[in-house]
mmCIF file of C-alpha atoms and ligand atoms in Angstrom:
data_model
loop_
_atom_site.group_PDB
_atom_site.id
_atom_site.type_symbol
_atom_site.label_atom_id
_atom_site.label_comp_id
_atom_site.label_asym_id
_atom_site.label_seq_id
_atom_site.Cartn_x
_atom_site.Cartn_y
_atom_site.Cartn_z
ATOM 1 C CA UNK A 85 -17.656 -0.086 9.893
ATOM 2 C CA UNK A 86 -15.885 -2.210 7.128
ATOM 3 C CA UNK A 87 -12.405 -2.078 6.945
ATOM 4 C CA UNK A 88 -12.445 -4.551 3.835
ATOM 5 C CA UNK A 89 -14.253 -1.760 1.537
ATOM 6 C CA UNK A 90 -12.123 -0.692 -1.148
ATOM 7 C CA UNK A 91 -11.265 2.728 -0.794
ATOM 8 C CA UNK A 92 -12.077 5.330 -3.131
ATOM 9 C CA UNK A 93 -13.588 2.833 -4.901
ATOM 10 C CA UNK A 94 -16.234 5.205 -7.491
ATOM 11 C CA UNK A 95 -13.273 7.817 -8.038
ATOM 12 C CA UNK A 96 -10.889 4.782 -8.774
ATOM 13 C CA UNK A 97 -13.461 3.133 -11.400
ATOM 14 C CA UNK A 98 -14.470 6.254 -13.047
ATOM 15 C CA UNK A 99 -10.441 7.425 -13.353
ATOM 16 C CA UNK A 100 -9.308 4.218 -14.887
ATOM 17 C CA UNK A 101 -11.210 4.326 -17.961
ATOM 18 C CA UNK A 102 -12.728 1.101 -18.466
ATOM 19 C CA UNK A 103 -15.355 2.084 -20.554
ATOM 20 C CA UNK A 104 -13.973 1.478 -24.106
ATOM 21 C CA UNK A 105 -13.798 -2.440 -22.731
ATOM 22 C CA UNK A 106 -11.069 -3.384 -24.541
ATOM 23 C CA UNK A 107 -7.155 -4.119 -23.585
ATOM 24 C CA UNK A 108 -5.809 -4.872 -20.161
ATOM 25 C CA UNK A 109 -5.042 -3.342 -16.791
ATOM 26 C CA UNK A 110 -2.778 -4.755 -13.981
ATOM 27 C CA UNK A 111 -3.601 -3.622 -10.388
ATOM 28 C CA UNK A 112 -0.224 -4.047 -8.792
ATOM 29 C CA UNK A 113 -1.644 -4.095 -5.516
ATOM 30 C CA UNK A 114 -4.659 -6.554 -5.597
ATOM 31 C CA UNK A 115 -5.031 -7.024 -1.880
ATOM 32 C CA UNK A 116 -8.725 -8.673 -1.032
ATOM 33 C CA UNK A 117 -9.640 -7.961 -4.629
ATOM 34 C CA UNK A 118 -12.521 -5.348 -4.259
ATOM 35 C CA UNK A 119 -11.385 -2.857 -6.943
ATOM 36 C CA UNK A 120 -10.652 -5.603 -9.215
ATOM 37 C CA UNK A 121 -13.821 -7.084 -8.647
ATOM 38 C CA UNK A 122 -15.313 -3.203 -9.699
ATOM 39 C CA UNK A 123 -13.339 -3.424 -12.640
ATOM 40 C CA UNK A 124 -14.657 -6.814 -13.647
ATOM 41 C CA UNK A 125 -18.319 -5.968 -13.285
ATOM 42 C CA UNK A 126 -17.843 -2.723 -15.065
ATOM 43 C CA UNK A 127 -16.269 -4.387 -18.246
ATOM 44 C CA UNK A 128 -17.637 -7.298 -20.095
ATOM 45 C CA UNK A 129 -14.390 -8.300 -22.522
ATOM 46 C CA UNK A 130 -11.281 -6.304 -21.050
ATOM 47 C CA UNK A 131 -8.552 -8.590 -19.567
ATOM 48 C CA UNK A 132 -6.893 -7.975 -15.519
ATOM 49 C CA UNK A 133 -3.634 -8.675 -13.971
ATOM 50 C CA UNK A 134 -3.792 -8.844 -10.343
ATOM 51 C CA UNK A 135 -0.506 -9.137 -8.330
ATOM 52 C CA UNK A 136 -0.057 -9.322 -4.963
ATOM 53 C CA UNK A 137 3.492 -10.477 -2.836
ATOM 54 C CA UNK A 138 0.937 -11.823 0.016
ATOM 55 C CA UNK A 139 0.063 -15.593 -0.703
ATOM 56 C CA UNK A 140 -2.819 -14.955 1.153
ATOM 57 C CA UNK A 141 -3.848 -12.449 -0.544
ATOM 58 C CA UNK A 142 -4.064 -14.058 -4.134
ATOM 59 C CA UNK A 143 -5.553 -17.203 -2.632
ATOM 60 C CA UNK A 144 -8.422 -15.246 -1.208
ATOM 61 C CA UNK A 145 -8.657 -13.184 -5.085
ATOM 62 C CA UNK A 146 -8.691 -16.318 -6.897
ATOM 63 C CA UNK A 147 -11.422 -17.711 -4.941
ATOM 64 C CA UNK A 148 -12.978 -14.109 -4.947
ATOM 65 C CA UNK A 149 -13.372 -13.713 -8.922
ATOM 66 C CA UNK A 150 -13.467 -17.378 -10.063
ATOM 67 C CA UNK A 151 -16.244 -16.486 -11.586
ATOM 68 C CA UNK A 152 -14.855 -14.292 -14.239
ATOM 69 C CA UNK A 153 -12.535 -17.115 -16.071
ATOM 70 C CA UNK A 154 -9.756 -16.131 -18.408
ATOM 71 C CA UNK A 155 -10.007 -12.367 -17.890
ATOM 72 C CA UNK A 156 -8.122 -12.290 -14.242
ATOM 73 C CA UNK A 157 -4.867 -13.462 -14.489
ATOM 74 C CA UNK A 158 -2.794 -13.380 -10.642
ATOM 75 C CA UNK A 159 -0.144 -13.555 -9.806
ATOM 76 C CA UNK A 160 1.752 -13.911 -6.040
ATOM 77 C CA UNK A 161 5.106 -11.696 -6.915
ATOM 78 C CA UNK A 162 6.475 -8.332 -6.179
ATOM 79 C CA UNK A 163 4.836 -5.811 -8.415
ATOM 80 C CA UNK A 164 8.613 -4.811 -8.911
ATOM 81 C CA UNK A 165 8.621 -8.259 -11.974
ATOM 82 C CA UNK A 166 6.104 -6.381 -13.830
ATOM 83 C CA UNK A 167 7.837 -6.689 -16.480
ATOM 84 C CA UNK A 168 8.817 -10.313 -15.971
ATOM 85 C CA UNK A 169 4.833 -11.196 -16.320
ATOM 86 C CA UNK A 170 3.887 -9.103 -19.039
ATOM 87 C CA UNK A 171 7.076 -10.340 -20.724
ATOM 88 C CA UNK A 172 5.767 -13.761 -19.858
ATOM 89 C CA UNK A 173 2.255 -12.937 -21.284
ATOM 90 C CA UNK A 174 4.021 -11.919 -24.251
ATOM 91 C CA UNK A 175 1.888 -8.559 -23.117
ATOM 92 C CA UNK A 176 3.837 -5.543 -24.358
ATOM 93 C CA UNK A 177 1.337 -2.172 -23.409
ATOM 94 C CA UNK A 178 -1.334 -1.748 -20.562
ATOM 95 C CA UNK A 179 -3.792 0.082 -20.756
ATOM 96 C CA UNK A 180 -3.842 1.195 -17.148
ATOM 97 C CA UNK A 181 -2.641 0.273 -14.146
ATOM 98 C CA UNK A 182 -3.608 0.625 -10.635
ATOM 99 C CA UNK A 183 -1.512 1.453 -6.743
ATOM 100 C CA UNK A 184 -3.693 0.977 -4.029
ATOM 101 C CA UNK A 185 -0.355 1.133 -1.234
ATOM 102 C CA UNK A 186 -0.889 0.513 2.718
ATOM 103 C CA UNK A 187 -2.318 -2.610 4.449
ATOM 104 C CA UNK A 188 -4.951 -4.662 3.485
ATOM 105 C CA UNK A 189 -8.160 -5.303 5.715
ATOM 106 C CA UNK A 190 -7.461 -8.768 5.489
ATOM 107 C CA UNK A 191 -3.797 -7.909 7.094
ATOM 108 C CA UNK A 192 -5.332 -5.539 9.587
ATOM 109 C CA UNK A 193 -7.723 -8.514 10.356
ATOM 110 C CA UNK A 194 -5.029 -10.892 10.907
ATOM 111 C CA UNK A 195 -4.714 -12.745 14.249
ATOM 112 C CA UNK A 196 -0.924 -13.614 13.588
ATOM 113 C CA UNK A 197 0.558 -10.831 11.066
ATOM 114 C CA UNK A 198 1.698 -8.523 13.433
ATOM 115 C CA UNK A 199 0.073 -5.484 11.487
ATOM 116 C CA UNK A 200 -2.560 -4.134 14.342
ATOM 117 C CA UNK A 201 -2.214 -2.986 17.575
ATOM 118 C CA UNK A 202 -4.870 -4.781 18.690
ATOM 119 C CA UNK A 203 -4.239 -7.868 18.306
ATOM 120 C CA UNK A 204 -1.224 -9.849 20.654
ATOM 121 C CA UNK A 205 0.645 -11.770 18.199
ATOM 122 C CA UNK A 206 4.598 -12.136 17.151
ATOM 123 C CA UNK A 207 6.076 -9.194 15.823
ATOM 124 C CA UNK A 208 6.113 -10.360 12.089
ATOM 125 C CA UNK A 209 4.489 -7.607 9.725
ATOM 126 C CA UNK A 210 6.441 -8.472 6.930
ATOM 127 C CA UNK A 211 3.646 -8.755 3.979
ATOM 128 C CA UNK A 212 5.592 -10.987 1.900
ATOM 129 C CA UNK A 213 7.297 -14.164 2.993
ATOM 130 C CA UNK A 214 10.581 -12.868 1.573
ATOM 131 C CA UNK A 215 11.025 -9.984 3.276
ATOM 132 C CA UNK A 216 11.914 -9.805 7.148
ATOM 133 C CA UNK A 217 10.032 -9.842 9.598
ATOM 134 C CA UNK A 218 9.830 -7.121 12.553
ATOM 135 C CA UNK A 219 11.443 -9.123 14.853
ATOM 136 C CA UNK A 220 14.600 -9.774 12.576
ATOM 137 C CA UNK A 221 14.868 -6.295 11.400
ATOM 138 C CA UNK A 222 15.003 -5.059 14.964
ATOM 139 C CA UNK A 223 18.268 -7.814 16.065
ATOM 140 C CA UNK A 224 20.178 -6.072 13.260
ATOM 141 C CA UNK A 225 18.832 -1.750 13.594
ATOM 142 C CA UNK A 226 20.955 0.511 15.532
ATOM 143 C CA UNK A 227 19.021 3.346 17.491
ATOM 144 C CA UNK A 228 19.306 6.126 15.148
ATOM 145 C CA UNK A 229 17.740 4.208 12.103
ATOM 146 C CA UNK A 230 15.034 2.814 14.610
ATOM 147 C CA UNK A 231 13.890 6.845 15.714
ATOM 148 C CA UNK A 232 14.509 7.705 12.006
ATOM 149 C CA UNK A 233 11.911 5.292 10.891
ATOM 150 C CA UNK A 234 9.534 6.191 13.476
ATOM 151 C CA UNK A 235 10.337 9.868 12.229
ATOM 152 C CA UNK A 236 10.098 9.851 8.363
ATOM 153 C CA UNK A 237 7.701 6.934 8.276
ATOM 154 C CA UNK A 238 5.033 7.790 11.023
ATOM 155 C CA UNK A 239 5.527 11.968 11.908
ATOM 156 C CA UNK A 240 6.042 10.068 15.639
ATOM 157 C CA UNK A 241 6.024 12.900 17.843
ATOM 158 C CA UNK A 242 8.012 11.658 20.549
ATOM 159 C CA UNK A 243 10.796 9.504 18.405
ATOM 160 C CA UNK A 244 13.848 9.783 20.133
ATOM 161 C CA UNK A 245 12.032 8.300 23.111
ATOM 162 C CA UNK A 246 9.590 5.544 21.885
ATOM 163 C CA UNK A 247 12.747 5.188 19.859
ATOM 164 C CA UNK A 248 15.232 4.302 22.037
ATOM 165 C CA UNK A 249 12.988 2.826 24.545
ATOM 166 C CA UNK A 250 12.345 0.159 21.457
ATOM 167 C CA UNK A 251 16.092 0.033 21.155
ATOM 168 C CA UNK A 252 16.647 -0.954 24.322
ATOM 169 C CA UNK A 253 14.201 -3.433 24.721
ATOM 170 C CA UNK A 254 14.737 -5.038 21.328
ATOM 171 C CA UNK A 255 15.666 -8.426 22.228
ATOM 172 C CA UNK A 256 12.959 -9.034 24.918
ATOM 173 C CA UNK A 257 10.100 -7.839 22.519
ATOM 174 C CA UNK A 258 8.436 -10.624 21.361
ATOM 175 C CA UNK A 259 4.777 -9.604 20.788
ATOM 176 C CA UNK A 260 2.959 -6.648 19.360
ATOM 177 C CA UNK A 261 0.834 -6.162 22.865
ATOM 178 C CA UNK A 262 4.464 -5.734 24.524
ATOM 179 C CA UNK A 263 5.254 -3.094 21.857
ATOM 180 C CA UNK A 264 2.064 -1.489 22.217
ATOM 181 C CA UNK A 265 2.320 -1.239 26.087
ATOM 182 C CA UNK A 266 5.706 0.087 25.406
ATOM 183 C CA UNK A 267 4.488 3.038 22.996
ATOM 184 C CA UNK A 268 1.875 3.517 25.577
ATOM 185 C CA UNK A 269 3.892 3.469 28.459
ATOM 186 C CA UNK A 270 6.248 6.480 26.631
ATOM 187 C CA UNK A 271 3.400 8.701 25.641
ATOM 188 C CA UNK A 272 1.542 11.179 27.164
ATOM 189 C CA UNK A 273 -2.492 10.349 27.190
ATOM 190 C CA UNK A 274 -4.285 12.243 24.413
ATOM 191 C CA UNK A 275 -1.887 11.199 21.868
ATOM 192 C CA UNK A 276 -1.396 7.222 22.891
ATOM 193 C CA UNK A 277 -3.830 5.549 20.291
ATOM 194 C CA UNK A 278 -2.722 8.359 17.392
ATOM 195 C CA UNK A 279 0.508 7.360 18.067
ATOM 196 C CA UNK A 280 0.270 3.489 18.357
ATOM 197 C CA UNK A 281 -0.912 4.034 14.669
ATOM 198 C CA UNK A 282 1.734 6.031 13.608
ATOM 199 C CA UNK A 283 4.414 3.412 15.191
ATOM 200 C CA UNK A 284 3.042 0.748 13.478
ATOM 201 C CA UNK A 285 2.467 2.237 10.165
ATOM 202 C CA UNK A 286 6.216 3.271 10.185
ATOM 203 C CA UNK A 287 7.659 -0.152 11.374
ATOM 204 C CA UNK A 288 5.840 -1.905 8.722
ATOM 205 C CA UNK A 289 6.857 0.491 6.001
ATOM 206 C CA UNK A 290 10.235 0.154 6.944
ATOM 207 C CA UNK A 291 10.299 -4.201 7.319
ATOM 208 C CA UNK A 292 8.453 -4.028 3.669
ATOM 209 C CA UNK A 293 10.886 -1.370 2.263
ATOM 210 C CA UNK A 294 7.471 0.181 0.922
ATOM 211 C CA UNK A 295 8.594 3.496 -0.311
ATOM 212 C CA UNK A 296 11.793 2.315 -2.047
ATOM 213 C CA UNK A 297 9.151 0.201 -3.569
ATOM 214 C CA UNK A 298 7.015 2.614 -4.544
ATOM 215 C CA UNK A 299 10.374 5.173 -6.183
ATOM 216 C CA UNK A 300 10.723 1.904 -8.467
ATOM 217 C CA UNK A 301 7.817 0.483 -9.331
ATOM 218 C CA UNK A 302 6.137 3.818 -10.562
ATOM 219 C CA UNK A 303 8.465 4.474 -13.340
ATOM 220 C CA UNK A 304 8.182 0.483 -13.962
ATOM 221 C CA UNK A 305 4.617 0.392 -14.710
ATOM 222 C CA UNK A 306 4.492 3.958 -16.685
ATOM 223 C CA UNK A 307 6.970 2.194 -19.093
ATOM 224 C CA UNK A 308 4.295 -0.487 -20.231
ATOM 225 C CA UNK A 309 1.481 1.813 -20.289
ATOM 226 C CA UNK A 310 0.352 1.988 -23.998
ATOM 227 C CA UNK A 311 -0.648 5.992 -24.668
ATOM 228 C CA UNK A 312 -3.648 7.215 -23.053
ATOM 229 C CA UNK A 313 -3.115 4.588 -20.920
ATOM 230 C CA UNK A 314 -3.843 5.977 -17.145
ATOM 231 C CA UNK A 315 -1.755 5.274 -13.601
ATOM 232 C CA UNK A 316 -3.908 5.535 -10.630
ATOM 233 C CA UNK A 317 -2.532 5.665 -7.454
ATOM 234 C CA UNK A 318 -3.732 5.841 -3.767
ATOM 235 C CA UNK A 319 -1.265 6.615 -0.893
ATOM 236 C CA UNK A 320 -2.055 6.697 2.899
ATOM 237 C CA UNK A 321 0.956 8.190 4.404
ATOM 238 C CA UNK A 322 2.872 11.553 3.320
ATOM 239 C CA UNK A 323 6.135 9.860 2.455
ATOM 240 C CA UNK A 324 4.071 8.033 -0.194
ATOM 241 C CA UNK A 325 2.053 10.534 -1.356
ATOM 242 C CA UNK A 326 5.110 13.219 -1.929
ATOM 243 C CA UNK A 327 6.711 10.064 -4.112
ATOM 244 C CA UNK A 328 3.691 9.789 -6.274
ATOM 245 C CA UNK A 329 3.195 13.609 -6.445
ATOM 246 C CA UNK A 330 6.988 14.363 -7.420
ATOM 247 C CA UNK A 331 6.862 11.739 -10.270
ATOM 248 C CA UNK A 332 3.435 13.130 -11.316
ATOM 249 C CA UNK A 333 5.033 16.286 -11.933
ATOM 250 C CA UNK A 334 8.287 15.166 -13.232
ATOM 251 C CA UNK A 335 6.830 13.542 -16.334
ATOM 252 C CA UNK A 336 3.922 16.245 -16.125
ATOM 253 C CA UNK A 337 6.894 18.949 -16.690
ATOM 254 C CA UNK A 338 8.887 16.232 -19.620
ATOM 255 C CA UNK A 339 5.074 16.028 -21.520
ATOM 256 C CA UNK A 340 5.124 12.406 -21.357
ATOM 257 C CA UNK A 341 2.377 12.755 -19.019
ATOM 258 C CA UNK A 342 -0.922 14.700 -18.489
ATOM 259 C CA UNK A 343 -1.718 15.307 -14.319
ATOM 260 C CA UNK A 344 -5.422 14.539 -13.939
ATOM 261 C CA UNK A 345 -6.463 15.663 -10.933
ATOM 262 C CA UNK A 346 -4.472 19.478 -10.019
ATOM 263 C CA UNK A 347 -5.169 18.757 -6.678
ATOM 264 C CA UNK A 348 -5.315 15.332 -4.632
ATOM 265 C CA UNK A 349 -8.443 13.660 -4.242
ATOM 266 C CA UNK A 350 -9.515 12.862 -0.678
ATOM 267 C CA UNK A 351 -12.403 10.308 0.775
ATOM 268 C CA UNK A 352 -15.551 11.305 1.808
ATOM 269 C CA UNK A 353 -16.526 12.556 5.418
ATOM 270 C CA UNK A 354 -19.240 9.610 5.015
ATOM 271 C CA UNK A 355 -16.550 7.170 3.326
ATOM 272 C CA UNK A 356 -14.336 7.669 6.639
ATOM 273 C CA UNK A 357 -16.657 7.304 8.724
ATOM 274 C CA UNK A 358 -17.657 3.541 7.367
ATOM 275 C CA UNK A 359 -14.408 3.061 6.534
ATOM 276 C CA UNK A 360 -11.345 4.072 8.369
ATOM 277 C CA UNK A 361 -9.089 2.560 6.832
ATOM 278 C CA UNK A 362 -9.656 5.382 4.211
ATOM 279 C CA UNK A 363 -8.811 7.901 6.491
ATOM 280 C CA UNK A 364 -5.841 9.204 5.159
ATOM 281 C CA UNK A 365 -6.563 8.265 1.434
ATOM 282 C CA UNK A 366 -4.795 10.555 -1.155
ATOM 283 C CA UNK A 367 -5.651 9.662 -5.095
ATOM 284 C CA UNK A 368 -3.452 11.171 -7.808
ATOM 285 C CA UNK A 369 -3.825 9.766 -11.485
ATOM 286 C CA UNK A 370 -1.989 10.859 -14.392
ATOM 287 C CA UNK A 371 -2.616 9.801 -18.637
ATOM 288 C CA UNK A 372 -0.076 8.708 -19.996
ATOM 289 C CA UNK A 373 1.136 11.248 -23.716
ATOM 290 C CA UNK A 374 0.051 9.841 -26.549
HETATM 291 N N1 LIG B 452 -7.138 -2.504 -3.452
HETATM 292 C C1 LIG B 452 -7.157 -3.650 -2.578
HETATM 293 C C2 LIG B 452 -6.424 -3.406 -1.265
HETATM 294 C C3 LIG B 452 -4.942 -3.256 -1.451
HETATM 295 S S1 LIG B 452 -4.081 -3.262 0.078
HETATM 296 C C4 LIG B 452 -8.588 -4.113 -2.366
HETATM 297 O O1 LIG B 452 -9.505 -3.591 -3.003
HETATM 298 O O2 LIG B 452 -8.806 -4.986 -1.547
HETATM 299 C C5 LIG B 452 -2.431 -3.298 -0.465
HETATM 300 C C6 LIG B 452 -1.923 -4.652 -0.935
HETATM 301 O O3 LIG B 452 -0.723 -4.401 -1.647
HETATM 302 C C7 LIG B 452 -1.572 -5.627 0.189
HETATM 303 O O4 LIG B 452 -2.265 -6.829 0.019
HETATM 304 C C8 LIG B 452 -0.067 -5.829 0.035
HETATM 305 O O5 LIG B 452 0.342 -7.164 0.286
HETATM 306 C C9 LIG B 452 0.176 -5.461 -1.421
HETATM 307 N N2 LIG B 452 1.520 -4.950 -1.731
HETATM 308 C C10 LIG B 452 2.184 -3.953 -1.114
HETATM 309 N N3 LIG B 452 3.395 -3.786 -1.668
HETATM 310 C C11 LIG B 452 3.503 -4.703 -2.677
HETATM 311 C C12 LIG B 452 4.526 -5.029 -3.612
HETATM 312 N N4 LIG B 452 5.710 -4.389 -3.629
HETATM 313 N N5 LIG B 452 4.288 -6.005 -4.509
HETATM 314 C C13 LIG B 452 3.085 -6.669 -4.512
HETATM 315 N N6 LIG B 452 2.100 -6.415 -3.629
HETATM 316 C C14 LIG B 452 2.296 -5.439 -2.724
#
């Protein structure tokens, strides 16, 4: 098992088009750096922007591709300032760009992030030091938004329960082992672990404001895509994926775009099994009208 394997990672490569070797892609959600890295080794001249709102995350990619000099370019920000580095660049078209959306392995891996039920640390999960943490978004949520995250953001079968029961303990939790024996504690047996996931997932969509994220930075990144330029995009979670597909077939429909896959691409059995992170992997990738 590997939960640091990039996902989709031959799909990804062969989708963005590298081969011409020439221009430059951004991957708006570098991460630990493994598709970059692909990218890198599959081009010999073409330039990368790797951003990533996780500190940690661009320290580890920096050390990661060292190696490859002036052709990675990273940078710690929200991939909403997209335009704010290219502007900076003095960059005015990619030539494709890259969404890889969930939580990194390195996140998952964390003793003190908050993001795995696993793990007993403080209930942070924010992935950028400027949003709020878990903790902080709790003090100010009132019950209905709490079981409406856990709804729209994680299919949580039992909401209105694990919901309120969070609710009402909201100022004693303090770690994400008292949360987990909470979910636990609120959910019948053969569901407990699916459900653990599903709680977490939605909490830390809803600290990192993930999909209103997403709704922006979509339309952000198919502005500076030069034409024939190619937006790839993985979600994990159905409120993602219905975000990318709408857009898809929104500028489908207008003609500024061209749909590449009809229908979504999904991992392998085998690429599940090594990987679970990939599990619920959903690739959609549209070219961008010349
Ligand atoms: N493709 C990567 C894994 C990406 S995981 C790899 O091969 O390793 C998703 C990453 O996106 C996380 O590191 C997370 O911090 C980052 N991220 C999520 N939303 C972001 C946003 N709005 N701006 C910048 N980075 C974001």
């Amino acid at each position: 098992m590997d939960f640091h394997q990039p996902v989709l990672l031959t799909e990804v490569a062969e989708i963005m088009n590298l081969a011409r070797d020439r221009g430059c892609y951004c991957d708006c959600t570098a991460g630990g750096g493994g598709h970059l890295e692909r990218f890198l080794q599959m081009t010999r001249r073409a330039q990368f922007i790797g951003i990533d709102w996780d500190p940690e995350a661009i320290d580890f990619v920096r050390e990661r591709l060292l190696g490859y000099g002036q052709r990675i370019m990273l940078f710690h920000d929200n991939y909403l300032h997209l335009d704010l580095i290219l502007d900076r660049l003095g960059i005015r078209e990619i030539n494709g760009v890259f969404f890889d959306f969930g939580v990194s392995g390195h996140q998952l891996a964390s003793d003190d992030r908050g993001f795995s039920f696993d793990r007993d640390c403080p209930l942070t999960m924010n992935m950028s030091p400027d949003n709020r943490s878990l903790s902080e978004c709790l003090a100010q949520a009132d019950k209905n938004e709490i079981m409406r995250v856990l709804k729209d953001y994680g299919d949580v079968r039992n909401y209105r329960r694990v919901g309120s029961m969070i609710f009402e303990q909201r100022k004693k939790l303090r770690t994400t082992a008292e949360l987990r024996d909470l979910v636990v504690r609120n959910t019948p047996k053969p569901y407990q672990i699916k459900n653990l996931r599903r709680v977490f997932q939605a909490l830390r969509i809803w600290v990192n404001r993930e999909l209103d994220n997403i709704e922006s930075g979509l339309p952000l990144a198919f502005a500076r895509l030069a034409p024939g330029g190619r937006q790839c995009v993985i979600a994990y979670h159905s409120g993602e994926d219905r975000l990318v597909k709408k857009q898809f077939n929104q500028w489908h429909q207008e003609g500024v775009g061209r749909k590449l896959n009809k229908k979504v691409l999904r991992p392998s059995v085998s690429e599940i099994e090594y990987n679970p992170r990939s599990r619920s992997a959903r690739l959609r990738a549209i070219e961008k009208c010349a």
